[in-house]
CSV table of C-alpha atoms in Angstrom, one decimal:
chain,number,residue,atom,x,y,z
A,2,UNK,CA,-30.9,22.3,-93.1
A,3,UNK,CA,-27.4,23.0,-92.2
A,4,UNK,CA,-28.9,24.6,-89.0
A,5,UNK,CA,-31.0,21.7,-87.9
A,6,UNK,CA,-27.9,19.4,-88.1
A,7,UNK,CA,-25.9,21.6,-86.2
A,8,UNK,CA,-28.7,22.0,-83.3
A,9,UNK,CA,-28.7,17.9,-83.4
A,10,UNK,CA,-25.4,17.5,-83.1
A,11,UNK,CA,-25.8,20.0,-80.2
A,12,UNK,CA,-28.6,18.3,-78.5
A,13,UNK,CA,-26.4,14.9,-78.9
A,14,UNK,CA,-23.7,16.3,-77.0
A,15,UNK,CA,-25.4,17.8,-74.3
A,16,UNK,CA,-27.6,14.2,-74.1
A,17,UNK,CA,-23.8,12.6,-74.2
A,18,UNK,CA,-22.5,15.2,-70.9
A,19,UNK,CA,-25.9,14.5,-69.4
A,20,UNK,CA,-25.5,10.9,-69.4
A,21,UNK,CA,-21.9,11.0,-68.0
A,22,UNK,CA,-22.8,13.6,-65.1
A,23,UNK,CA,-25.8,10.6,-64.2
A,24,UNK,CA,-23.5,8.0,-64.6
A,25,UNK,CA,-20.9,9.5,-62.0
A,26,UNK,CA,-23.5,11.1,-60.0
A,27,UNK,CA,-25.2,7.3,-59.5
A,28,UNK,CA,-21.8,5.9,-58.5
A,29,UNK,CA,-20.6,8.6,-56.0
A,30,UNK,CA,-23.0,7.6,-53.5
A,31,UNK,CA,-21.7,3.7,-54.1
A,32,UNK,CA,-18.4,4.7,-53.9
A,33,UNK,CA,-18.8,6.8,-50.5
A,34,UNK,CA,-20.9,3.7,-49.1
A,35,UNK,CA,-17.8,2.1,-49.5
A,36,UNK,CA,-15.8,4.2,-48.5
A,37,UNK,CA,-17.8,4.8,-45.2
A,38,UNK,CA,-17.5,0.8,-44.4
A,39,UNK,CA,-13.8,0.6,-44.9
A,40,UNK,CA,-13.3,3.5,-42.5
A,41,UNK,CA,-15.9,1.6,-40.5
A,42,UNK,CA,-13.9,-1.9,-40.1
A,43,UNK,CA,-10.5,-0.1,-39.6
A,44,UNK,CA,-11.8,1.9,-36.6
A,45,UNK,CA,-13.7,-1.1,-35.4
A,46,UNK,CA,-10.6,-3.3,-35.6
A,47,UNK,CA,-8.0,-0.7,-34.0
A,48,UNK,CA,-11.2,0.0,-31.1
A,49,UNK,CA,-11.1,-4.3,-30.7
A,50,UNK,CA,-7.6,-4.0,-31.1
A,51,UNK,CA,-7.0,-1.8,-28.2
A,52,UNK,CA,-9.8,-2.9,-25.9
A,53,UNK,CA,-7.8,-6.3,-26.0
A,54,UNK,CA,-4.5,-4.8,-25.5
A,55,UNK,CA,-6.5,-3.1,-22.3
A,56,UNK,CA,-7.5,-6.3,-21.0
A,57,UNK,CA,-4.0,-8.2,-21.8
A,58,UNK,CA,-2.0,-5.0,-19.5
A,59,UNK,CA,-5.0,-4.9,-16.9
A,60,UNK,CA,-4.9,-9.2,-16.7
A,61,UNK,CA,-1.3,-9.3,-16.5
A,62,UNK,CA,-1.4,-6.6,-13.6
A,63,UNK,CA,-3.6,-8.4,-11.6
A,64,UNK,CA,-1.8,-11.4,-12.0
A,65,UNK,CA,1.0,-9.9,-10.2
A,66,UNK,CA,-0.7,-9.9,-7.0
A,67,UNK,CA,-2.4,-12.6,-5.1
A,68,UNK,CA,-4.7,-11.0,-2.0
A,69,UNK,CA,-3.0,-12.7,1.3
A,70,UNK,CA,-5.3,-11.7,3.6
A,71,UNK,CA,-9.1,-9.9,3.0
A,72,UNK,CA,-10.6,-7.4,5.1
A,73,UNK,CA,-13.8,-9.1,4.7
A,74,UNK,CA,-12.2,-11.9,6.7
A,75,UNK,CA,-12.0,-12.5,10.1
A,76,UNK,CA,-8.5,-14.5,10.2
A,77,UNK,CA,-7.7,-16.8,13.3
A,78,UNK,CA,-4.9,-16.8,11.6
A,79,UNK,CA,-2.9,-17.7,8.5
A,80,UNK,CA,0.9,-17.9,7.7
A,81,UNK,CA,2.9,-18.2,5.0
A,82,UNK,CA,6.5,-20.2,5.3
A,83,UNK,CA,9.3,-18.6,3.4
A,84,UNK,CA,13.3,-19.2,3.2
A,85,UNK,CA,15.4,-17.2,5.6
A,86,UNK,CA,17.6,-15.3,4.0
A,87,UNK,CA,21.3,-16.0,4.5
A,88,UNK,CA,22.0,-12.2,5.9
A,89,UNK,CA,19.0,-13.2,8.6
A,90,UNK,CA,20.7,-16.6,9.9
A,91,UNK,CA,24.1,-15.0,9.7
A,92,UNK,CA,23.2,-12.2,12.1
A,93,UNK,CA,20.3,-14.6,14.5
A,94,UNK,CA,23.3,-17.3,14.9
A,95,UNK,CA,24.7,-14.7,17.7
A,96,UNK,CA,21.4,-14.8,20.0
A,97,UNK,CA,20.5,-17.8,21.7
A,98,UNK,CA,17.1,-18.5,21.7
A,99,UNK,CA,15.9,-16.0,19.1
A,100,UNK,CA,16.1,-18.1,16.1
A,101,UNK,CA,12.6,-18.9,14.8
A,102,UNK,CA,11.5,-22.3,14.0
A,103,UNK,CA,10.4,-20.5,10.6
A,104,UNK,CA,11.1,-17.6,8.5
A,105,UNK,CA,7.3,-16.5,8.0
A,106,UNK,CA,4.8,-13.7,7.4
A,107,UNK,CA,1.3,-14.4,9.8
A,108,UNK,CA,-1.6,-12.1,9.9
A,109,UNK,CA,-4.5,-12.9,12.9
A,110,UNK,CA,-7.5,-11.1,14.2
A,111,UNK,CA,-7.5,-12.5,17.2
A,112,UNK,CA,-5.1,-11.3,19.8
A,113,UNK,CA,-6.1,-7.6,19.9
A,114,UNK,CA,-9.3,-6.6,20.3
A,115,UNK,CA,-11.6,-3.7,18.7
A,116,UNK,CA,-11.8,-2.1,21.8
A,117,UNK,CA,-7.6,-2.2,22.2
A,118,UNK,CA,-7.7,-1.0,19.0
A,119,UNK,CA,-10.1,1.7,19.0
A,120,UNK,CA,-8.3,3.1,22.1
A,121,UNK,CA,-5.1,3.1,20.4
A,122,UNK,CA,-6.4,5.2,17.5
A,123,UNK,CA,-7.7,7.7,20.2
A,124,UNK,CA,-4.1,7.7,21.6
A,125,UNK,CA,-2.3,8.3,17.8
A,126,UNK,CA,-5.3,10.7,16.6
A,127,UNK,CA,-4.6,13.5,19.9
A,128,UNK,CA,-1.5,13.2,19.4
A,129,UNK,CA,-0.6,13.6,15.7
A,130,UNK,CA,-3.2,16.5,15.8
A,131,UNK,CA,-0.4,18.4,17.8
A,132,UNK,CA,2.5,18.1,14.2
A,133,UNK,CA,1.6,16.8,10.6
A,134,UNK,CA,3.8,16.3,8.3
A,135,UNK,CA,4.0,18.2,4.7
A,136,UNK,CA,3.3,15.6,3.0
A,137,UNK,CA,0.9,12.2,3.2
A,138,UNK,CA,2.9,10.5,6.1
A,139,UNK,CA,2.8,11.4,9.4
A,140,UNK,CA,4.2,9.6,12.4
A,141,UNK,CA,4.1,9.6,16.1
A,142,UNK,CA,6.6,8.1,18.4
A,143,UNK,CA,5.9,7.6,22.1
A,144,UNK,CA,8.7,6.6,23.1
A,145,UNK,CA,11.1,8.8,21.9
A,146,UNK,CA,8.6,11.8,21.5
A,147,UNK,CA,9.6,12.3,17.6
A,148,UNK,CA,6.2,14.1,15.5
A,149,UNK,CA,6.4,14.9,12.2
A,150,UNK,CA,5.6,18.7,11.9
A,151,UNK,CA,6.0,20.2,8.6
A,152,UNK,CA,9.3,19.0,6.9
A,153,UNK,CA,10.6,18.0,9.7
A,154,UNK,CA,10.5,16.2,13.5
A,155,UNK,CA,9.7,17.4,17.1
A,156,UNK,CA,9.5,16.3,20.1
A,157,UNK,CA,5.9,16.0,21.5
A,158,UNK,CA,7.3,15.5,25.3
A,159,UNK,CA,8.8,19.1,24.6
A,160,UNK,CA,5.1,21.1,23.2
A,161,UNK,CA,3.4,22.6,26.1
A,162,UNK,CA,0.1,22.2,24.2
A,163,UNK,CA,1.1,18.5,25.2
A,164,UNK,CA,1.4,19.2,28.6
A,165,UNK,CA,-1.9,16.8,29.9
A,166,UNK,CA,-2.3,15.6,26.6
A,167,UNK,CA,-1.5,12.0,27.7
A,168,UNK,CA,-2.2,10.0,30.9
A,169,UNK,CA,-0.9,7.4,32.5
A,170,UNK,CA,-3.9,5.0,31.1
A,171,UNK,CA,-3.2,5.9,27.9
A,172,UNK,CA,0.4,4.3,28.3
A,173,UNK,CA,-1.1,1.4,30.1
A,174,UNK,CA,-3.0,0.7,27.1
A,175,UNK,CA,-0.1,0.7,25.4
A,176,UNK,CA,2.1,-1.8,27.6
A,177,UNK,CA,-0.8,-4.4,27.7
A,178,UNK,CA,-1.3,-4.5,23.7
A,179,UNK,CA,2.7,-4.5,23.3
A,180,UNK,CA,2.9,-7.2,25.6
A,181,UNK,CA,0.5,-9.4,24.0
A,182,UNK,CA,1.8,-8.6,20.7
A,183,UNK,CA,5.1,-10.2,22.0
A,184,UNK,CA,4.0,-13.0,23.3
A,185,UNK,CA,2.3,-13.3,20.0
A,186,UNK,CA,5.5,-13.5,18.4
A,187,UNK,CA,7.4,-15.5,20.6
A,188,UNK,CA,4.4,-18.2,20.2
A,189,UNK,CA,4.0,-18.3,16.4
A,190,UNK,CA,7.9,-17.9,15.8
A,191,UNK,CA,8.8,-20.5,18.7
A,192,UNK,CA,10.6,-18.1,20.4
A,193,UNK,CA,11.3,-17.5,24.2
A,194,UNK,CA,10.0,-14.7,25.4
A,195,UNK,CA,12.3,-13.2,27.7
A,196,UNK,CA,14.7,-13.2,24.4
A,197,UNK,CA,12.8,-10.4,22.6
A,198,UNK,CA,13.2,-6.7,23.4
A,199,UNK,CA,10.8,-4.1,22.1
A,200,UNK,CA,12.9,-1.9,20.0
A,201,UNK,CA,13.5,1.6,18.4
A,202,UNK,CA,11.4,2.9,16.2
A,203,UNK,CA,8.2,2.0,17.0
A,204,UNK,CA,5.6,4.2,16.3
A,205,UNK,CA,2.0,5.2,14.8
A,206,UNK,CA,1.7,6.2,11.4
A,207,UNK,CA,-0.5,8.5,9.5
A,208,UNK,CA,-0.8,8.0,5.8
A,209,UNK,CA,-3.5,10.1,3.5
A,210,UNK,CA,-3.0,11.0,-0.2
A,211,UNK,CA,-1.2,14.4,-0.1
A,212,UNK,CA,1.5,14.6,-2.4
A,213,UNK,CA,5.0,13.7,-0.4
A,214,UNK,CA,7.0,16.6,-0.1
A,215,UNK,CA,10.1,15.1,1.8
A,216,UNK,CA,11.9,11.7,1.3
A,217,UNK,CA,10.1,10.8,4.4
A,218,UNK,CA,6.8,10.8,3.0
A,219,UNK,CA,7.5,8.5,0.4
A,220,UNK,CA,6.4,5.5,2.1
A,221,UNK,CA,5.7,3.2,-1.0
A,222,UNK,CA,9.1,1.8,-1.9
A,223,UNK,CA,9.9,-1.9,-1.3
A,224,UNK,CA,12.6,-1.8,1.5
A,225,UNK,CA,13.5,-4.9,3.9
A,226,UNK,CA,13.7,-3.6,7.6
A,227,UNK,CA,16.7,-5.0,9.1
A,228,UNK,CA,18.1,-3.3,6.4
A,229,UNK,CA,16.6,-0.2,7.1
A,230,UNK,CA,16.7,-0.7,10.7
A,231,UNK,CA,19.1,-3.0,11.7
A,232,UNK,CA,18.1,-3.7,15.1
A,233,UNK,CA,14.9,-4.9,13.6
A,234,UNK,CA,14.4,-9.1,13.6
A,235,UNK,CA,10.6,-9.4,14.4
A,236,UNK,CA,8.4,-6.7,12.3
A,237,UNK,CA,4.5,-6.5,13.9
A,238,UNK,CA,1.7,-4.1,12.1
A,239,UNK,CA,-1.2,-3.7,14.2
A,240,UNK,CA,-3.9,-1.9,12.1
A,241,UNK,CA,-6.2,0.7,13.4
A,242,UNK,CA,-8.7,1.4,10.5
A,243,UNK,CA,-10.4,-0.7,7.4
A,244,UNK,CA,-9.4,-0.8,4.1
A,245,UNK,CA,-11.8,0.0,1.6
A,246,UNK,CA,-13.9,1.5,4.0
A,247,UNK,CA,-11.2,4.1,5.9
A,248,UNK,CA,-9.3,4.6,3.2
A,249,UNK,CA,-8.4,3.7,-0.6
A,250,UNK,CA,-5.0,2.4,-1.6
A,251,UNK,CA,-2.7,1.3,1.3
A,252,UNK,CA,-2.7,-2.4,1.1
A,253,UNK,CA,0.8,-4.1,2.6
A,254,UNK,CA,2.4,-5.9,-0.2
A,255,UNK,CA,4.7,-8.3,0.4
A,256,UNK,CA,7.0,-9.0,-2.9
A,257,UNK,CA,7.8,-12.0,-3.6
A,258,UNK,CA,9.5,-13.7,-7.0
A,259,UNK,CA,6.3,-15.2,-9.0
A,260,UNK,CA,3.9,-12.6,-7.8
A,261,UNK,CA,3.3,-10.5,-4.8
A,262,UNK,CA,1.0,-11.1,-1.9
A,263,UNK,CA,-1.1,-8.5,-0.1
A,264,UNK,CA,-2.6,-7.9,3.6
A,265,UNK,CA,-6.0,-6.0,3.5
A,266,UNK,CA,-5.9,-3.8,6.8
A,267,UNK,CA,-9.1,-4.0,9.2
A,268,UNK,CA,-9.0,-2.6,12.3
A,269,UNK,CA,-7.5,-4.7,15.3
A,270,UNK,CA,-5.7,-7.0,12.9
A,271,UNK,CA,-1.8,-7.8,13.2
A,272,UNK,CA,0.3,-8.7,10.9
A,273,UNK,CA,4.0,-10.0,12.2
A,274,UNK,CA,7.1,-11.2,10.2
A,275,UNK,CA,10.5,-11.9,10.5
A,276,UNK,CA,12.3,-8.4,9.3
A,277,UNK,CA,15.0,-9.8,7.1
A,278,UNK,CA,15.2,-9.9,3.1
A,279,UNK,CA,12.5,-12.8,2.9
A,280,UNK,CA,9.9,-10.6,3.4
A,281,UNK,CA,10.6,-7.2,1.3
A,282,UNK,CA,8.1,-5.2,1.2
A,283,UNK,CA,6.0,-1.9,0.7
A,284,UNK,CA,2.5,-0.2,1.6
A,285,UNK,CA,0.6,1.1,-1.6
A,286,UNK,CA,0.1,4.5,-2.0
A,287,UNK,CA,-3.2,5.5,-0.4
A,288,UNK,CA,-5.8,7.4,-2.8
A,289,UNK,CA,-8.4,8.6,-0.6
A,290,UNK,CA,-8.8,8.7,3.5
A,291,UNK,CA,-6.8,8.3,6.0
A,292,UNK,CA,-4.5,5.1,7.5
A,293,UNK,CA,-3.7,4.4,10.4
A,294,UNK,CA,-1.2,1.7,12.0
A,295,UNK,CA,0.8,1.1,14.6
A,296,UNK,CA,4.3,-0.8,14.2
A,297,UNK,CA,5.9,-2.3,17.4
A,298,UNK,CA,9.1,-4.4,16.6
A,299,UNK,CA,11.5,-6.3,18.6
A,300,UNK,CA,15.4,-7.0,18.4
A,301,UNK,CA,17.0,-10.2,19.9
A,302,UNK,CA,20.1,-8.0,20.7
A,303,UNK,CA,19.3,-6.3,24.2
A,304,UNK,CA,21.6,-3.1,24.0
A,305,UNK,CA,19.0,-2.1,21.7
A,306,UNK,CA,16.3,-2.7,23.3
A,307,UNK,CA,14.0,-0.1,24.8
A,308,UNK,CA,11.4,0.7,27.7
A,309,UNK,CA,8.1,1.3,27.4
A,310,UNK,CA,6.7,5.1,26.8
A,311,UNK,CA,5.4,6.6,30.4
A,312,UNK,CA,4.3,9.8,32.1
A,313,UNK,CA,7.6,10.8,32.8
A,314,UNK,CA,8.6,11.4,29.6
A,315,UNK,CA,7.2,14.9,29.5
A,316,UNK,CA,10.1,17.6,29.8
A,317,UNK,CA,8.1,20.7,29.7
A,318,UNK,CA,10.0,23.1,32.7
């Protein structure tokens, strides 16, 4: 008898343990299904969290800039009106004639052709194939013969490989698109003329995405050219390629206090400014492709002025 209670009180205990296994067995899968939709809304609220972060930083960078000019547009011309900066006046007050009716920026497609254009890629390509800097900027200078080879300059007049590289139409090209880009200036800055001298540096340039190596290559930092430059007073950019469709990156920006304005290059289009502190300034870096531009500038002062690039430059004996 003894026995039979003992196996029931057995049986009881092991119906008790088998109960309370059930019971936490049938709530496990309760408690993971929780468990699995709290760690569900967390990572759906830190993935919303950061995708609106993403758009906040992305917003807030395009909001910076304000496009200027498009390369899908064919500009007759448009201009912008800015303040002349003090240091500008001060140092135009000494040249009669000079002062513009307005500190500006303009951009126009209109005064140089495709054709100009294309020829004066043809002219910057031959000879740039000659040096080619270390890094992603390369210039050319015709009229002082400086090339960027390696880390450093030479004189293209001096190469022998340059010899016949250049003839005397491709320097006539030249002249005729300098001259109209002055007279383009001295018309939309209501300046005379025969006031404005070409001046030194003016040069093609050669940007691609290589990695700069020299302090030369680093072309992307906002700088104001009379500063740089100090001859400088009427900065022109005539561009020889398309953006977007040339090259990636490379967009002109000019900086300006609310937000900053960019020029979309297309081929044959000029951009012209007045060089002081009103219109800092910087070309993006370029991603893919290859740039091409040509700046020609012009100085009121005349003992800085300089002539135009001929055949006679070459000084191989």
């Amino acid at each position: 008898m003894q026995d039979i209670k003992k196996r029931n009180k057995s049986n009881n205990v092991i119906q008790t343990e088998n109960k309370d296994r059930n019971a936490r067995n049938s709530s496990s899968p309760n408690k993971m299904q929780i468990n699995k939709n709290i760690s569900l809304k967390i990572l759906s609220r830190v993935v919303m969290t950061f995708s609106l972060l993403a758009v906040v930083y992305f917003s807030s960078k395009d909001d910076k800039f304000k496009t200027f000019a498009k390369q899908s547009e064919l500009l007759v011309g448009k201009g912008l009106v800015v303040e002349c900066s003090p240091s500008y006046v001060k140092d135009l007050d000494k040249y009669e004639g000079c002062f513009p009716q307005e500190c500006k920026r303009f951009v126009t497609d209109k005064v140089i052709s495709l054709r100009e254009a294309d020829e004066l890629l043809a002219i910057a390509k031959k000879g740039l194939k000659l040096g080619g800097s270390s890094g992603g900027a390369s210039i050319l200078d015709l009229h002082s013969g400086a090339l960027s080879k390696g880390k450093q300059f030479i004189n293209i007049y001096k190469q022998e490989a340059a010899l016949n590289l250049f003839d005397q139409n491709d320097f006539n090209i030249y002249r005729v698109v300098k001259e109209k880009i002055k007279y383009a200036v001295a018309h939309h800055f209501g300046v005379d003329p025969n006031k404005i001298y070409l001046t030194h540096p003016t040069f093609f340039s050669e940007i691609t995405s290589k990695k700069a190596v020299t302090v030369h290559d680093e072309y992307w930092h906002p700088h104001v050219d009379k500063e740089t430059y100090q001859s400088f007073h009427y900065t022109t950019l005539l561009y020889l390629g398309d953006y977007n469709i040339d090259f990636k990156g490379g967009r002109f920006v000019f900086v300006d206090e609310k937000f900053n304005r960019t020029v979309e290059p297309r081929k044959s289009r000029l951009s012209m400014f007045t060089s002081g502190r009103e219109n800092l300034h910087y070309v993006e870096k370029v991603t893919s492709g290859t740039r091409y531009a040509v700046t020609i500038s012009f100085t009121c002062d005349k003992h800085h002025a300089i002539e135009d690039p001929s055949i006679n430059k070459y000084e191989i004996n």
